[in-house]
PDB file of C-alpha atoms in Angstrom:
ATOM      1  CA  MET A1069       1.946  11.058  31.691  1.00 71.00           C
ATOM      2  CA  ILE A1070      -0.431  12.266  28.993  1.00 79.00           C
ATOM      3  CA  SER A1071      -2.794   9.703  27.450  1.00 83.00           C
ATOM      4  CA  ASP A1072      -2.919   9.036  23.711  1.00 81.00           C
ATOM      5  CA  GLN A1073      -6.435  10.505  23.630  1.00 82.00           C
ATOM      6  CA  GLU A1074      -5.275  13.770  25.230  1.00 86.00           C
ATOM      7  CA  LEU A1075      -2.274  13.820  22.921  1.00 85.00           C
ATOM      8  CA  PHE A1076      -4.550  13.444  19.925  1.00 83.00           C
ATOM      9  CA  LEU A1077      -6.802  16.272  21.109  1.00 87.00           C
ATOM     10  CA  LYS A1078      -3.732  18.529  21.233  1.00 91.00           C
ATOM     11  CA  ILE A1079      -2.744  17.399  17.738  1.00 91.00           C
ATOM     12  CA  ARG A1080      -6.227  18.327  16.458  1.00 89.00           C
ATOM     13  CA  GLN A1081      -5.581  21.812  17.833  1.00 91.00           C
ATOM     14  CA  GLY A1082      -2.309  22.029  15.859  1.00 92.00           C
ATOM     15  CA  ASP A1083       0.195  21.207  18.617  1.00 92.00           C
ATOM     16  CA  LYS A1084       3.327  20.109  16.703  1.00 93.00           C
ATOM     17  CA  LYS A1085       5.148  18.854  19.807  1.00 93.00           C
ATOM     18  CA  SER A1086       2.283  16.457  20.556  1.00 91.00           C
ATOM     19  CA  PHE A1087       2.393  15.263  16.956  1.00 92.00           C
ATOM     20  CA  GLU A1088       6.140  14.601  17.295  1.00 93.00           C
ATOM     21  CA  VAL A1089       5.504  12.616  20.477  1.00 91.00           C
ATOM     22  CA  LEU A1090       2.831  10.517  18.717  1.00 91.00           C
ATOM     23  CA  PHE A1091       5.122  10.005  15.727  1.00 92.00           C
ATOM     24  CA  LYS A1092       8.122   8.961  17.860  1.00 92.00           C
ATOM     25  CA  THR A1093       5.957   6.693  20.013  1.00 91.00           C
ATOM     26  CA  TYR A1094       4.384   4.727  17.167  1.00 92.00           C
ATOM     27  CA  TYR A1095       6.555   5.127  14.058  1.00 93.00           C
ATOM     28  CA  ALA A1096       8.848   2.123  14.617  1.00 93.00           C
ATOM     29  CA  SER A1097       6.067  -0.240  15.691  1.00 93.00           C
ATOM     30  CA  LEU A1098       3.849   0.826  12.761  1.00 93.00           C
ATOM     31  CA  CYS A1099       6.736   0.226  10.338  1.00 93.00           C
ATOM     32  CA  HIS A1100       7.291  -3.190  11.915  1.00 92.00           C
ATOM     33  CA  PHE A1101       3.554  -3.964  11.698  1.00 91.00           C
ATOM     34  CA  SER A1102       3.445  -2.952   8.032  1.00 91.00           C
ATOM     35  CA  ARG A1103       6.174  -5.528   7.308  1.00 90.00           C
ATOM     36  CA  SER A1104       3.554  -8.232   7.864  1.00 88.00           C
ATOM     37  CA  PHE A1105       1.906  -6.957   4.646  1.00 86.00           C
ATOM     38  CA  ILE A1106       4.741  -5.385   2.646  1.00 89.00           C
ATOM     39  CA  LYS A1107       8.147  -7.021   2.510  1.00 87.00           C
ATOM     40  CA  ASP A1108      10.281  -4.074   1.424  1.00 88.00           C
ATOM     41  CA  GLN A1109      11.383  -1.958   4.408  1.00 89.00           C
ATOM     42  CA  ASP A1110      11.630   1.260   2.374  1.00 91.00           C
ATOM     43  CA  ASP A1111       8.077   0.798   1.091  1.00 90.00           C
ATOM     44  CA  CYS A1112       6.865   0.152   4.650  1.00 91.00           C
ATOM     45  CA  GLU A1113       8.474   3.351   5.864  1.00 93.00           C
ATOM     46  CA  GLU A1114       7.002   5.271   2.942  1.00 92.00           C
ATOM     47  CA  VAL A1115       3.488   3.990   3.751  1.00 93.00           C
ATOM     48  CA  VAL A1116       3.842   4.978   7.419  1.00 94.00           C
ATOM     49  CA  GLN A1117       5.398   8.369   6.667  1.00 94.00           C
ATOM     50  CA  ASP A1118       2.681   9.151   4.128  1.00 92.00           C
ATOM     51  CA  PHE A1119       0.065   8.181   6.724  1.00 93.00           C
ATOM     52  CA  PHE A1120       1.521  10.568   9.314  1.00 94.00           C
ATOM     53  CA  LEU A1121       1.686  13.338   6.731  1.00 92.00           C
ATOM     54  CA  LYS A1122      -2.009  12.848   5.870  1.00 90.00           C
ATOM     55  CA  LEU A1123      -2.847  12.591   9.582  1.00 90.00           C
ATOM     56  CA  TRP A1124      -1.307  16.004  10.201  1.00 92.00           C
ATOM     57  CA  GLU A1125      -2.980  17.532   7.132  1.00 90.00           C
ATOM     58  CA  LYS A1126      -6.424  16.225   8.134  1.00 88.00           C
ATOM     59  CA  ARG A1127      -5.983  16.458  11.912  1.00 88.00           C
ATOM     60  CA  GLU A1128      -8.903  18.862  12.392  1.00 87.00           C
ATOM     61  CA  GLU A1129     -11.333  16.578  10.542  1.00 83.00           C
ATOM     62  CA  LEU A1130     -10.468  13.341  12.339  1.00 77.00           C
ATOM     63  CA  ASP A1131     -12.744  11.878  14.958  1.00 76.00           C
ATOM     64  CA  ILE A1132     -11.382   8.745  16.578  1.00 77.00           C
ATOM     65  CA  ASN A1133     -14.036   6.547  18.198  1.00 71.00           C
ATOM     66  CA  THR A1134     -11.667   3.743  19.202  1.00 74.00           C
ATOM     67  CA  SER A1135      -8.368   3.988  21.017  1.00 82.00           C
ATOM     68  CA  VAL A1136      -5.698   6.019  19.233  1.00 86.00           C
ATOM     69  CA  LYS A1137      -3.481   2.936  19.063  1.00 87.00           C
ATOM     70  CA  SER A1138      -6.264   0.869  17.422  1.00 86.00           C
ATOM     71  CA  TYR A1139      -6.948   3.699  14.993  1.00 87.00           C
ATOM     72  CA  LEU A1140      -3.266   3.968  13.981  1.00 91.00           C
ATOM     73  CA  PHE A1141      -2.787   0.232  13.433  1.00 90.00           C
ATOM     74  CA  SER A1142      -6.096  -0.116  11.575  1.00 88.00           C
ATOM     75  CA  ALA A1143      -5.215   2.844   9.338  1.00 89.00           C
ATOM     76  CA  ILE A1144      -1.789   1.377   8.531  1.00 92.00           C
ATOM     77  CA  ARG A1145      -3.347  -2.011   7.780  1.00 91.00           C
ATOM     78  CA  ASN A1146      -5.760  -0.376   5.312  1.00 88.00           C
ATOM     79  CA  ARG A1147      -2.970   1.659   3.711  1.00 89.00           C
ATOM     80  CA  CYS A1148      -0.875  -1.495   3.298  1.00 89.00           C
ATOM     81  CA  LEU A1149      -3.799  -3.284   1.630  1.00 87.00           C
ATOM     82  CA  ASN A1150      -4.255  -0.323  -0.713  1.00 85.00           C
ATOM     83  CA  TYR A1151      -0.531  -0.348  -1.462  1.00 86.00           C
ATOM     84  CA  ILE A1152      -0.781  -4.058  -2.343  1.00 84.00           C
ATOM     85  CA  LYS A1153      -3.766  -3.396  -4.645  1.00 83.00           C
ATOM     86  CA  HIS A1154      -1.862  -0.640  -6.461  1.00 79.00           C
ATOM     87  CA  SER A1155       1.233  -2.841  -6.706  1.00 78.00           C
ATOM     88  CA  LYS A1156      -0.764  -5.696  -8.261  1.00 76.00           C
ATOM     89  CA  ILE A1157      -2.118  -3.407 -10.966  1.00 71.00           C
ATOM     90  CA  LYS A1158       1.391  -2.145 -11.741  1.00 68.00           C
ATOM     91  CA  LEU A1159       2.766  -5.689 -11.785  1.00 70.00           C
ATOM     92  CA  GLU A1160       0.038  -6.902 -14.162  1.00 71.00           C
ATOM     93  CA  TYR A1161       0.895  -4.105 -16.547  1.00 66.00           C
ATOM     94  CA  GLN A1162       4.633  -4.811 -16.327  1.00 65.00           C
ATOM     95  CA  LEU A1163       4.047  -8.514 -17.037  1.00 70.00           C
ATOM     96  CA  GLU A1164       1.905  -7.633 -20.039  1.00 67.00           C
ATOM     97  CA  VAL A1165       4.668  -5.383 -21.393  1.00 62.00           C
ATOM     98  CA  LEU A1166       7.270  -8.119 -20.873  1.00 68.00           C
ATOM     99  CA  LYS A1167       5.107 -10.712 -22.635  1.00 69.00           C
ATOM    100  CA  ASN A1168       4.511  -8.470 -25.646  1.00 65.00           C
ATOM    101  CA  PRO A1169       7.388  -5.998 -25.876  1.00 57.00           C
ATOM    102  CA  GLU A1170       6.747  -5.135 -29.547  1.00 55.00           C
ATOM    103  CA  SER A1171       2.984  -4.976 -29.479  1.00 53.00           C
ATOM    104  CA  ASP A1172       0.967  -1.837 -29.011  1.00 52.00           C
ATOM    105  CA  ILE A1173      -0.611  -2.185 -25.616  1.00 50.00           C
ATOM    106  CA  ASP A1174      -3.775  -0.287 -24.908  1.00 52.00           C
ATOM    107  CA  THR A1175      -2.733   1.640 -21.814  1.00 50.00           C
ATOM    108  CA  SER A1176      -6.011   3.494 -21.416  1.00 50.00           C
ATOM    109  CA  ASN A1177      -7.593   0.673 -19.375  1.00 50.00           C
ATOM    110  CA  TYR A1178      -4.505   0.395 -17.211  1.00 48.00           C
ATOM    111  CA  PHE A1179      -4.601   4.077 -16.307  1.00 50.00           C
ATOM    112  CA  MET A1180      -8.373   3.953 -15.869  1.00 51.00           C
ATOM    113  CA  GLU A1181      -7.901   1.088 -13.381  1.00 56.00           C
ATOM    114  CA  ILE A1182      -5.274   3.001 -11.392  1.00 59.00           C
ATOM    115  CA  ASP A1183      -7.454   6.088 -11.473  1.00 63.00           C
ATOM    116  CA  LEU A1184     -10.437   4.005 -10.340  1.00 65.00           C
ATOM    117  CA  VAL A1185      -8.551   2.490  -7.397  1.00 69.00           C
ATOM    118  CA  GLU A1186      -7.439   5.957  -6.284  1.00 74.00           C
ATOM    119  CA  LYS A1187     -10.962   7.325  -6.728  1.00 77.00           C
ATOM    120  CA  ILE A1188     -12.433   4.412  -4.710  1.00 77.00           C
ATOM    121  CA  ASP A1189      -9.930   5.025  -1.904  1.00 79.00           C
ATOM    122  CA  LYS A1190     -10.738   8.745  -1.834  1.00 82.00           C
ATOM    123  CA  SER A1191     -14.477   8.095  -1.967  1.00 83.00           C
ATOM    124  CA  ILE A1192     -14.292   5.640   0.944  1.00 85.00           C
ATOM    125  CA  ALA A1193     -12.156   8.088   2.930  1.00 85.00           C
ATOM    126  CA  ALA A1194     -14.770  10.809   2.326  1.00 86.00           C
ATOM    127  CA  LEU A1195     -17.610   8.781   3.870  1.00 89.00           C
ATOM    128  CA  PRO A1196     -18.777   9.940   7.313  1.00 89.00           C
ATOM    129  CA  ASP A1197     -16.696   8.290  10.070  1.00 88.00           C
ATOM    130  CA  ARG A1198     -19.199   5.685  11.302  1.00 89.00           C
ATOM    131  CA  ARG A1199     -20.362   4.812   7.768  1.00 89.00           C
ATOM    132  CA  ARG A1200     -16.739   4.418   6.628  1.00 88.00           C
ATOM    133  CA  GLU A1201     -15.927   2.256   9.653  1.00 88.00           C
ATOM    134  CA  ILE A1202     -18.903  -0.050   8.937  1.00 89.00           C
ATOM    135  CA  PHE A1203     -18.031  -0.219   5.230  1.00 87.00           C
ATOM    136  CA  ILE A1204     -14.393  -1.130   5.937  1.00 84.00           C
ATOM    137  CA  LEU A1205     -15.358  -3.765   8.515  1.00 84.00           C
ATOM    138  CA  SER A1206     -17.708  -5.329   5.965  1.00 83.00           C
ATOM    139  CA  ARG A1207     -15.809  -5.025   2.703  1.00 77.00           C
ATOM    140  CA  GLU A1208     -12.144  -5.006   3.708  1.00 72.00           C
ATOM    141  CA  GLN A1209     -12.224  -7.106   6.854  1.00 70.00           C
ATOM    142  CA  GLY A1210     -15.018  -9.423   5.712  1.00 76.00           C
ATOM    143  CA  LEU A1211     -17.142  -9.174   8.856  1.00 80.00           C
ATOM    144  CA  LYS A1212     -20.813 -10.126   8.702  1.00 87.00           C
ATOM    145  CA  TYR A1213     -23.431  -7.568   9.654  1.00 88.00           C
ATOM    146  CA  ARG A1214     -24.076  -9.318  12.982  1.00 89.00           C
ATOM    147  CA  GLU A1215     -20.338  -9.220  13.829  1.00 87.00           C
ATOM    148  CA  ILE A1216     -20.141  -5.524  12.946  1.00 89.00           C
ATOM    149  CA  ALA A1217     -23.206  -4.736  15.058  1.00 88.00           C
ATOM    150  CA  ASP A1218     -21.732  -6.644  18.022  1.00 87.00           C
ATOM    151  CA  GLN A1219     -18.306  -5.065  17.647  1.00 84.00           C
ATOM    152  CA  LEU A1220     -19.662  -1.508  17.417  1.00 87.00           C
ATOM    153  CA  GLY A1221     -22.520  -1.947  19.895  1.00 88.00           C
ATOM    154  CA  ILE A1222     -25.210  -0.991  17.365  1.00 92.00           C
ATOM    155  CA  SER A1223     -28.206  -2.751  15.817  1.00 91.00           C
ATOM    156  CA  ILE A1224     -28.023  -4.859  12.659  1.00 90.00           C
ATOM    157  CA  LYS A1225     -30.606  -2.475  11.163  1.00 93.00           C
ATOM    158  CA  THR A1226     -28.178   0.424  11.686  1.00 91.00           C
ATOM    159  CA  VAL A1227     -25.419  -1.580   9.968  1.00 91.00           C
ATOM    160  CA  GLU A1228     -27.747  -2.365   7.036  1.00 92.00           C
ATOM    161  CA  THR A1229     -28.837   1.266   6.723  1.00 92.00           C
ATOM    162  CA  GLN A1230     -25.264   2.600   6.887  1.00 91.00           C
ATOM    163  CA  MET A1231     -23.995   0.023   4.363  1.00 89.00           C
ATOM    164  CA  GLY A1232     -26.866   0.840   1.996  1.00 89.00           C
ATOM    165  CA  GLN A1233     -26.084   4.532   2.265  1.00 91.00           C
ATOM    166  CA  ALA A1234     -22.326   3.906   1.835  1.00 87.00           C
ATOM    167  CA  LEU A1235     -22.949   1.917  -1.350  1.00 85.00           C
ATOM    168  CA  LYS A1236     -25.324   4.622  -2.630  1.00 87.00           C
ATOM    169  CA  ASP A1237     -22.739   7.341  -1.875  1.00 86.00           C
ATOM    170  CA  LEU A1238     -19.953   5.381  -3.569  1.00 82.00           C
ATOM    171  CA  ARG A1239     -22.044   4.583  -6.656  1.00 81.00           C
ATOM    172  CA  GLU A1240     -22.844   8.285  -6.997  1.00 83.00           C
ATOM    173  CA  LYS A1241     -19.204   9.386  -6.605  1.00 81.00           C
ATOM    174  CA  LEU A1242     -17.970   6.655  -8.957  1.00 75.00           C
ATOM    175  CA  LYS A1243     -20.703   6.792 -11.617  1.00 75.00           C
ATOM    176  CA  GLU A1244     -18.228   7.872 -14.311  1.00 69.00           C
ATOM    177  CA  TYR A1245     -16.501   4.484 -13.838  1.00 62.00           C
ATOM    178  CA  LYS A1246     -19.654   2.364 -13.905  1.00 60.00           C
ATOM    179  CA  ASN A1247     -18.287   0.061 -16.623  1.00 53.00           C
ATOM    180  CA  LEU A1248     -15.095  -0.659 -14.663  1.00 51.00           C
ATOM    181  CA  LEU A1249     -16.582  -0.603 -11.169  1.00 51.00           C
ATOM    182  CA  VAL A1250     -15.627  -3.639  -9.134  1.00 47.00           C
ATOM    183  CA  SER A1251     -18.362  -5.944  -7.903  1.00 40.00           C
ATOM    184  CA  PHE A1252     -17.804  -5.329  -4.204  1.00 37.00           C
ATOM    185  CA  LEU A1253     -19.326  -1.880  -4.675  1.00 45.00           C
ATOM    186  CA  LEU A1254     -22.177  -2.956  -6.909  1.00 41.00           C
ATOM    187  CA  ILE A1255     -23.440  -5.968  -5.006  1.00 41.00           C
ATOM    188  CA  GLY A1256     -24.733  -5.329  -1.505  1.00 41.00           C
ATOM    189  CA  LYS A1257     -23.737  -8.062   0.924  1.00 41.00           C
ATOM    190  CA  ARG A1258     -26.598  -9.668   2.750  1.00 37.00           C
ATOM    191  CA  PRO A1259     -26.393  -9.919   6.549  1.00 40.00           C
ATOM    192  CA  GLN A1260     -25.523 -13.411   7.729  1.00 39.00           C
TER     193      GLN A1260
END
């Protein structure tokens, strides 16, 4: 039987049958896993389907350093968290409209916030693989630099350097939003 790693190598080369095997193997369990974050089954399926679509589109660029299974579940977790962030922004806007149905609501900030969240997601996704992995472990999973270094088998200095560079890259890509930029990008976490 072919390993997930071999399967993924074939997918990178454009093998559609291997992609179908990966999809059929993990789709149901990834949908089930996403239910721990998102309660609506249709939304869960949409998140997972969108992930597989993006996986196929970017297959040649992907470099998986962990097991394929870990990569898939980690990616779905991050997509679910992003979905929740987007949903909260939409909900806040809807509540504001319901509270003040007759008032003129300034929608420019609302759309700027949605645009910012999407731009942040794209900017994080564009970071080099190891830098992105370190950034996500720090900012989204809340790990300390020491924990990241231990988990990845690298030095704390490497974690610090990569985080510094990630923050610099993100500030540069998001400079047009500097007034709206959330604090987790502006304030560098200190190793603990």
